Coordinates of C-alpha atoms and ligand atoms in Angstrom, one line a residue:
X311 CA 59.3 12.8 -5.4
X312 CA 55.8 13.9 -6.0
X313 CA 53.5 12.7 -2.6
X314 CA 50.1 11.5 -3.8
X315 CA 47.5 10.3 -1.6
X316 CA 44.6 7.9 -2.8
X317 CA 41.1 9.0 -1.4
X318 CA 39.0 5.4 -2.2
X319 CA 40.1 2.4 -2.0
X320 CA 37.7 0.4 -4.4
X321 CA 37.7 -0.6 -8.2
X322 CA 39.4 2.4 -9.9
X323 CA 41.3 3.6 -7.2
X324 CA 43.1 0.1 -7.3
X325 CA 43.5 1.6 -10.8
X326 CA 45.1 5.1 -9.9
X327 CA 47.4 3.1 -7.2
X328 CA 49.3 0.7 -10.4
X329 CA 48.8 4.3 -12.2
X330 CA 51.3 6.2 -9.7
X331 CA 53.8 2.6 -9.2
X332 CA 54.7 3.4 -12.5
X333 CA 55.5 6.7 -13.1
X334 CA 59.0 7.8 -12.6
X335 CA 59.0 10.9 -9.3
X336 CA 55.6 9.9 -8.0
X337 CA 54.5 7.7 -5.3
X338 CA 51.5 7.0 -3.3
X339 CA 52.0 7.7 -0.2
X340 CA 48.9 7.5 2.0
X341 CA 45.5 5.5 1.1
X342 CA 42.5 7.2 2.3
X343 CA 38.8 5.1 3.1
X344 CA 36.5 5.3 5.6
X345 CA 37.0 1.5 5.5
X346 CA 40.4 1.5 6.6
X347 CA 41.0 -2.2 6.3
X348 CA 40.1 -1.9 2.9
X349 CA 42.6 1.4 2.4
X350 CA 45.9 -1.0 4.5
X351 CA 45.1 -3.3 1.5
X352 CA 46.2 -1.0 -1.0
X353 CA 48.7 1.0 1.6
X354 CA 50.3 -2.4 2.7
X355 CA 52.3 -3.5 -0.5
X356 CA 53.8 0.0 -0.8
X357 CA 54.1 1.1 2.1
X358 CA 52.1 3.8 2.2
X359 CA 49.9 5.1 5.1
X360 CA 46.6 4.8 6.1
X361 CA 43.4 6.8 7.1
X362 CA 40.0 7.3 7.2
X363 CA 40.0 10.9 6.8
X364 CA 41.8 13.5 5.3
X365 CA 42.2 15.7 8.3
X366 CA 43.1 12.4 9.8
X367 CA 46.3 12.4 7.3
X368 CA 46.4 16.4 8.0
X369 CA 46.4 15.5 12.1
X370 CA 49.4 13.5 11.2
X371 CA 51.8 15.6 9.5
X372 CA 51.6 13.6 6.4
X373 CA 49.5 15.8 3.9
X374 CA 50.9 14.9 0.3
X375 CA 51.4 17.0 -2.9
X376 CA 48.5 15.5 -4.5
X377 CA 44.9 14.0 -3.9
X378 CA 43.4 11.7 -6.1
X379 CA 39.9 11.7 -5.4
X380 CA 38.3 8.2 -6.0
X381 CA 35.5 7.9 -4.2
X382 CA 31.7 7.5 -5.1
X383 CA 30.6 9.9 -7.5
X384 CA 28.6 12.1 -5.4
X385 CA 31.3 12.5 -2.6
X386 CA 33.9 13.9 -5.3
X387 CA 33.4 18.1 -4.5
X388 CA 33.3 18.0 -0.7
X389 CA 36.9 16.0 -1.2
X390 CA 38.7 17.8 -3.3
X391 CA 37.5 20.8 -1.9
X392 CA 39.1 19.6 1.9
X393 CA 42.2 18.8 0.0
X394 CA 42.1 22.4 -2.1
X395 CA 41.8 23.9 1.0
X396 CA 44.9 21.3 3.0
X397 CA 47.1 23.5 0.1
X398 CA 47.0 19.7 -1.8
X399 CA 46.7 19.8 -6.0
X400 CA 43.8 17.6 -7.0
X401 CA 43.2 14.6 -9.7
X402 CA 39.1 13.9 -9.6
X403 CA 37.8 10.9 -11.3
X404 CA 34.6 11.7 -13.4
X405 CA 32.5 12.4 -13.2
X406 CA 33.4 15.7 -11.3
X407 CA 30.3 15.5 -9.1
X408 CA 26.7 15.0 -9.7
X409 CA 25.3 18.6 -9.5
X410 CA 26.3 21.8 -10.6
X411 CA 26.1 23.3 -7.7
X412 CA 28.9 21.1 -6.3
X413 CA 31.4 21.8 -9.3
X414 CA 30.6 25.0 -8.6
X415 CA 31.8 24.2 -5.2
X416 CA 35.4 22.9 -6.4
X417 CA 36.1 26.0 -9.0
X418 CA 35.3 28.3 -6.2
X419 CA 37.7 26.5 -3.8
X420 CA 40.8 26.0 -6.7
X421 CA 40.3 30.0 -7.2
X422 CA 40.6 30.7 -3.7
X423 CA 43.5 28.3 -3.0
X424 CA 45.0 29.0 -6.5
X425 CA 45.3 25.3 -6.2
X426 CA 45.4 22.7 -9.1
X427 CA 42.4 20.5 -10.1
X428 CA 42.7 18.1 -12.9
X429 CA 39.3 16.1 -14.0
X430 CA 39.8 12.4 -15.2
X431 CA 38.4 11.6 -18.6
X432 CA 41.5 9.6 -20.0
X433 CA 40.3 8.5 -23.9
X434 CA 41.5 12.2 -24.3
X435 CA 44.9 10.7 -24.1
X436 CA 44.3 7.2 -26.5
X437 CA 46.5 7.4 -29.9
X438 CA 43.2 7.6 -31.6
X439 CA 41.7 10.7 -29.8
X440 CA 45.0 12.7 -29.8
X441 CA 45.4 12.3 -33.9
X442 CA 42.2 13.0 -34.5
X443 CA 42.1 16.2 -32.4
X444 CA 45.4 17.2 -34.3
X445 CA 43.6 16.6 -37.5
X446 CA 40.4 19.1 -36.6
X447 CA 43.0 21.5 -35.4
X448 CA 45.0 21.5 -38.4
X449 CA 41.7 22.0 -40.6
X450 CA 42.2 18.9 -42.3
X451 CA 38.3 17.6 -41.9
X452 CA 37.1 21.2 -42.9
X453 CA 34.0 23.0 -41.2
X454 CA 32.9 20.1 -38.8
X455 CA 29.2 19.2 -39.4
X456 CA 28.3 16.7 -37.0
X457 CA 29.2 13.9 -35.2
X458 CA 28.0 10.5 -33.3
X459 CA 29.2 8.7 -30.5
X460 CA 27.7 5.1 -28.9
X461 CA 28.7 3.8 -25.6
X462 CA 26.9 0.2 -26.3
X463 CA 28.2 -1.3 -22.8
X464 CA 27.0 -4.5 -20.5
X465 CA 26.5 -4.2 -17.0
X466 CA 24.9 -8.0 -15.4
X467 CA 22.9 -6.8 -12.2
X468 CA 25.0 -8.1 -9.8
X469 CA 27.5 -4.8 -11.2
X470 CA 24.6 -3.1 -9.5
X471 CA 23.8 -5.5 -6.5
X472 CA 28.0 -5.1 -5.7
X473 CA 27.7 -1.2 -4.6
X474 CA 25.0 0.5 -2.1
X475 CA 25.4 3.7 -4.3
X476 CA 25.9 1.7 -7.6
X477 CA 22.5 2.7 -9.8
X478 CA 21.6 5.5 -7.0
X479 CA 20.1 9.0 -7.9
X480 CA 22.0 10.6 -5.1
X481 CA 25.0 8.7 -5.2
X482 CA 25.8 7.6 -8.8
X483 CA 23.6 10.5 -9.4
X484 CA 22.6 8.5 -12.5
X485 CA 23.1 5.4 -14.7
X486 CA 24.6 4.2 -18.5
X487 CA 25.4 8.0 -19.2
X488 CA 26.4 9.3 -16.4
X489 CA 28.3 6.9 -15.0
X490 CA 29.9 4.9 -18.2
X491 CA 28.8 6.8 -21.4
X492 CA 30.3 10.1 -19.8
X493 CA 33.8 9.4 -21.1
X494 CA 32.0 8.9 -24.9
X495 CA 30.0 12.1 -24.2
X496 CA 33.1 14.3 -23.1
X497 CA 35.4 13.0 -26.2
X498 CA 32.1 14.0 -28.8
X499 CA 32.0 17.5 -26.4
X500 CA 35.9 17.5 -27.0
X501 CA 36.0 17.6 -30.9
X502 CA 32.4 19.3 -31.9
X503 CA 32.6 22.3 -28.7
X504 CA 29.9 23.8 -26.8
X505 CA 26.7 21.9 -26.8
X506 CA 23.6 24.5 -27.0
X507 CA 20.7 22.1 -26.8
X508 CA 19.7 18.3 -26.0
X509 CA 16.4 16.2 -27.0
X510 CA 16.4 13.1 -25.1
X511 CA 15.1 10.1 -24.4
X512 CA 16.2 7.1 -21.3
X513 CA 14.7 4.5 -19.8
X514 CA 15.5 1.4 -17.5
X515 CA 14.8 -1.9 -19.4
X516 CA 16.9 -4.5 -18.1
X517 CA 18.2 -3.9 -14.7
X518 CA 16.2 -4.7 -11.3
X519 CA 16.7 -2.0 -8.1
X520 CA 18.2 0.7 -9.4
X521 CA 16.9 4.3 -10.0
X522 CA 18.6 5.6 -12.9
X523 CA 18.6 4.9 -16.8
X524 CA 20.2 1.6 -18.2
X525 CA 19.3 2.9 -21.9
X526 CA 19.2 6.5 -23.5
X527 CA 19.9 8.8 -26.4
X528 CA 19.9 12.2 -27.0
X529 CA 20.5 14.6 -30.0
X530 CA 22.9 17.5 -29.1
X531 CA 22.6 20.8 -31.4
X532 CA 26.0 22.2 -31.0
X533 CA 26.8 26.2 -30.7
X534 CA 28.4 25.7 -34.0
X535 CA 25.4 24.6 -35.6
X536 CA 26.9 21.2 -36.0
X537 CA 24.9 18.3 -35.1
X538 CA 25.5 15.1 -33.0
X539 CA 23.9 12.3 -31.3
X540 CA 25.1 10.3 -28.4
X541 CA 24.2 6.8 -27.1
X542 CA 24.7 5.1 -23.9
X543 CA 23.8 1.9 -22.3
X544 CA 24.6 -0.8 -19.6
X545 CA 22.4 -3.4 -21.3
X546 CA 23.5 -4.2 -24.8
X547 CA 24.7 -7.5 -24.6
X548 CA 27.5 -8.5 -25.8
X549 CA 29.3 -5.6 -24.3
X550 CA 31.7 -3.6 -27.5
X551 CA 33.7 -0.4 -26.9
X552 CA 32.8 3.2 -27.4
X553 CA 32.5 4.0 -31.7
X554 CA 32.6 7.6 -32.6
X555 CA 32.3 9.9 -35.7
X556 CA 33.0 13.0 -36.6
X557 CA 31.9 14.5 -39.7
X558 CA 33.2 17.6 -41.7
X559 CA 32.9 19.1 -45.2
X560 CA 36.7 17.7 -45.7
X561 CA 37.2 14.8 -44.5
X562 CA 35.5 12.4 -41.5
X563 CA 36.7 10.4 -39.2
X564 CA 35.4 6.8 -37.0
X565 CA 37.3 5.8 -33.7
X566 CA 36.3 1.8 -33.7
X567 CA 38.0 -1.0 -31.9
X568 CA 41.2 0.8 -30.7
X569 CA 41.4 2.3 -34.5
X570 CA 40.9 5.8 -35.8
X571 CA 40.0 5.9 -39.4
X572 CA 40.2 9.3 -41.2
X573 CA 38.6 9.7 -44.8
X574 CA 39.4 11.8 -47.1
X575 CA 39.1 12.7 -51.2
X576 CA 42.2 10.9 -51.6
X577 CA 42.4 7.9 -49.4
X578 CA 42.6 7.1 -46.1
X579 CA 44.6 7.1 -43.0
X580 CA 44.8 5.1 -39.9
X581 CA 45.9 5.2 -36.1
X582 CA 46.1 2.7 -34.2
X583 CA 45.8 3.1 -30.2
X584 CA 49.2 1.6 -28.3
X585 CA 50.2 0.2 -25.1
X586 CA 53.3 -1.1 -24.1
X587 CA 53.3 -5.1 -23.1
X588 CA 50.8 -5.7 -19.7
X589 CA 49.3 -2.5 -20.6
X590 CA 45.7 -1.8 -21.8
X591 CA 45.6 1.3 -23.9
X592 CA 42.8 2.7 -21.4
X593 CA 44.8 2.1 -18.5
X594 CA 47.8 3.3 -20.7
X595 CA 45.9 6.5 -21.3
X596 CA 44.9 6.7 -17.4
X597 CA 48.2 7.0 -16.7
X598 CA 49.3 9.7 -19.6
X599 CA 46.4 12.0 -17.6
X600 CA 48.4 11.4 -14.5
X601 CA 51.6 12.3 -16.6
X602 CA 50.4 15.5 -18.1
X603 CA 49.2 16.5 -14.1
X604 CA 52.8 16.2 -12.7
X605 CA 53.9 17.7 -15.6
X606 CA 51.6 20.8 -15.1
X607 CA 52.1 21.2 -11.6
X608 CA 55.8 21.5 -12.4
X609 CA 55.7 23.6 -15.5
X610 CA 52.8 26.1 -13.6
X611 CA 50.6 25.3 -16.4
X612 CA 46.9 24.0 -16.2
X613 CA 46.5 20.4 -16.9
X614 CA 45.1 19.3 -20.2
X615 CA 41.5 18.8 -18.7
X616 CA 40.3 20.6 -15.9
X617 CA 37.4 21.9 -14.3
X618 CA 35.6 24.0 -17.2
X619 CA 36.0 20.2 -19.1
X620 CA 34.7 18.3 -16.0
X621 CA 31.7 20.9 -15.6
X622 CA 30.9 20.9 -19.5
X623 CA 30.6 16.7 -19.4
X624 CA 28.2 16.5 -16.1
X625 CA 26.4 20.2 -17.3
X626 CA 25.3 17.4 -20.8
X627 CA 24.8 14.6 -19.2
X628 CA 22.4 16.5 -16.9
X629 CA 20.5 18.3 -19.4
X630 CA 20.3 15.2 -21.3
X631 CA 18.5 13.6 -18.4
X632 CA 16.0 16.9 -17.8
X633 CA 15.2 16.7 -21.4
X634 CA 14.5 12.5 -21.0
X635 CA 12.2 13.7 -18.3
X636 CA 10.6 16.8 -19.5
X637 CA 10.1 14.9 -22.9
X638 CA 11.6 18.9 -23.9
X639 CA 14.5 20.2 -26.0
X640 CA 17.0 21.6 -22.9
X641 CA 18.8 24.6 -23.8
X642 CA 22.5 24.0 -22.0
X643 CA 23.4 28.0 -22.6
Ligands
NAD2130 N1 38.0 6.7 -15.2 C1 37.4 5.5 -15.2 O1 37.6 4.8 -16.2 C2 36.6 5.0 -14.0 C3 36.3 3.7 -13.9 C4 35.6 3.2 -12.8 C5 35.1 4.1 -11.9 N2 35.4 5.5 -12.0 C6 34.9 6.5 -11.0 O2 35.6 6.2 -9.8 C7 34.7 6.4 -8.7 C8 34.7 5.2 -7.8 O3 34.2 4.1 -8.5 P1 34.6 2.6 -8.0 O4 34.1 1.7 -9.0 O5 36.1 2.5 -7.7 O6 33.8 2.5 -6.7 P2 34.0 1.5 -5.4 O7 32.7 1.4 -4.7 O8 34.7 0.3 -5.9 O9 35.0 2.3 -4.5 C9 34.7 3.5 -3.8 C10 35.5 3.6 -2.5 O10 35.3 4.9 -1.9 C11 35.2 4.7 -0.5 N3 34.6 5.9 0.0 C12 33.3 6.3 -0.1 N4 33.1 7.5 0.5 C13 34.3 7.9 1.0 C14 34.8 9.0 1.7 N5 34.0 10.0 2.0 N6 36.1 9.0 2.1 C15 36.9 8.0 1.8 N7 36.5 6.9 1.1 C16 35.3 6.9 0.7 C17 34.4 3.4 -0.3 O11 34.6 2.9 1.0 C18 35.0 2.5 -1.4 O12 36.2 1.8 -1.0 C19 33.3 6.8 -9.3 O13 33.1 8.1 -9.3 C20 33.4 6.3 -10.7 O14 32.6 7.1 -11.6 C21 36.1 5.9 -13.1

């Protein structure tokens, strides 16, 4: 049985908690919060324990195998760093942190504990995304030329108004792209590779008290010479799901509505995402990250994404927002 400990009791780590229930050899068995009435909530049902620290859980005798760090953003590095260093493996929601300097922070400690750290970012793991990086592996969409992604999402201000660090600089260390249109960003950073340079432009046009962009756009010039633009927002109303595109001199491909299309000289072909019954095929997704950590930790492998993935998604997203406010191309190499 596989010990995993839920640092954040909020929204997603609600999430991770239904996440671990169902996997077969894993169980959550402490919820961390520094509101610890809000971490017995979760604990209760399942019997789990509860703290407000880490080292409160260490004090205790009760360190598990595995921290899931699910906290606000900008507390993500000093976590999983205290658990690198309690000898636990770590899963961190993304984004990974909100500097470099801090995911420089977690690398260093995983080297020097020789510890695992996995990095959420679970549309890796939809139907969709899996075929179609299977079909740019296998050559089938020939020299990939480009490639767009949209994250067209709705956000009412009371999403804002229900967090102190929800729309914060230092906390959320940023707005519709760093906090939502990440998970777009990191799939277009998946398929297309190394992004060299970003031209950007964000602003806030619909949202009240917050610091950070509710609109913005960049164009990415990728180390390949393809070409790609991405698109984030928490105020195009009515809300619709992330629509990507890849293009190559073979074939292209569109991820719409749960639905990969690929295109090519002789017809098409289709993939639809799945989820079993009471399942959504995010959550379903979620949990197939969580599957491929446990499975990593006990095959001594690396887990599908990890820190160099986690670093490559925040290192765009903040060029992107230097470039927005440098009105400057940002080279990213
Ligand atoms: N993968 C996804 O689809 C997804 C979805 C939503 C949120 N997230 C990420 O999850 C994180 C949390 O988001 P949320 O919406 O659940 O926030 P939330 O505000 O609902 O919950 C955050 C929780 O962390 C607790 N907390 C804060 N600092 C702490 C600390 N030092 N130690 C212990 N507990 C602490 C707070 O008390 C709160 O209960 C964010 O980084 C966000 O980007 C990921």
């Amino acid at each position: 049985m596989t010990d995993i400990a839920i640092v954040g009791a909020g929204f997603i780590g609600g999430v991770h908690a239904r996440l671990i229930d169902s996997l077969d050899g894993a169980r959550v068995s402490a919820v961390v919060d520094t509101d610890v009435e809000k971490a017995a909530l979760l604990a209760g049902p399942r019997g789990a324990r509860v703290a407000g620290s880490l080292d409160e859980l260490a004090a205790a005798g009760a360190l598990p195998a595995v921290v899931s760090v699910c906290t606000v953003s900008a507390g993500h590095a000093d976590l999983a760093v205290r658990a690198l260093e309690l000898g636990c493996d770590v899963l961190v929601e993304k984004p990974i942190d909100i500097t470099l300097d801090a995911a420089a922070r977690v690398a260093e400690a995983a080297e020097r504990t020789g510890r695992t750290v996995g990095v959420v970012s679970q549309r890796r793991f939809l139907d969709s995304s899996a075929a179609l990086r299977q079909a740019i592996d296998a050559g089938r969409l020939g020299h990939l030329t480009g490639g767009t992604v949209e994250s067209p999402f709705f956000r009412p201000q009371s999403y804002y108004d229900s967090g102190d660090w929800r729309g914060t600089r230092d906390r959320d260390g940023g707005g519709a792209l760093m906090n939502q249109g990440i998970h777009a960003l990191d799939l277009l950073l998946w398929f297309l590779g190394e992004a060299a340079t970003v031209t950007a432009a964000a602003s806030c046009v619909a949202h009240e008290r917050i610091e950070v962009e509710d609109v913005v756009g960049a164009a990415i010039g990728f180390a390949s010479g393809a070409v790609g633009t991405v698109f984030a927002s928490t105020a195009a109303f009515p809300e619709s799901g992330v629509r990507l595109s890849v293009f190559g001199t073979e074939g292209s491909a569109t991820v719409a509505d749960g639905r990969l299309t690929l295109r090519f000289a002789d017809g098409e072909e289709i993939v639809d995402d799945s989820a079993p019954e009471g399942w959504t095929s995010i959550d379903w997704a979620h949990r197939a990250q969580y599957a491929d950590l446990l499975d990593a930790r006990a095959a001594g492998r690396a887990p599908a994404i990890g820190l160099p993935d986690g670093r490559r998604a925040l290192a765009a997203v903040l060029g992107i927002y230097e470039s927005a406010r440098t009105a400057r191309t940002v080279s990213l190499t």
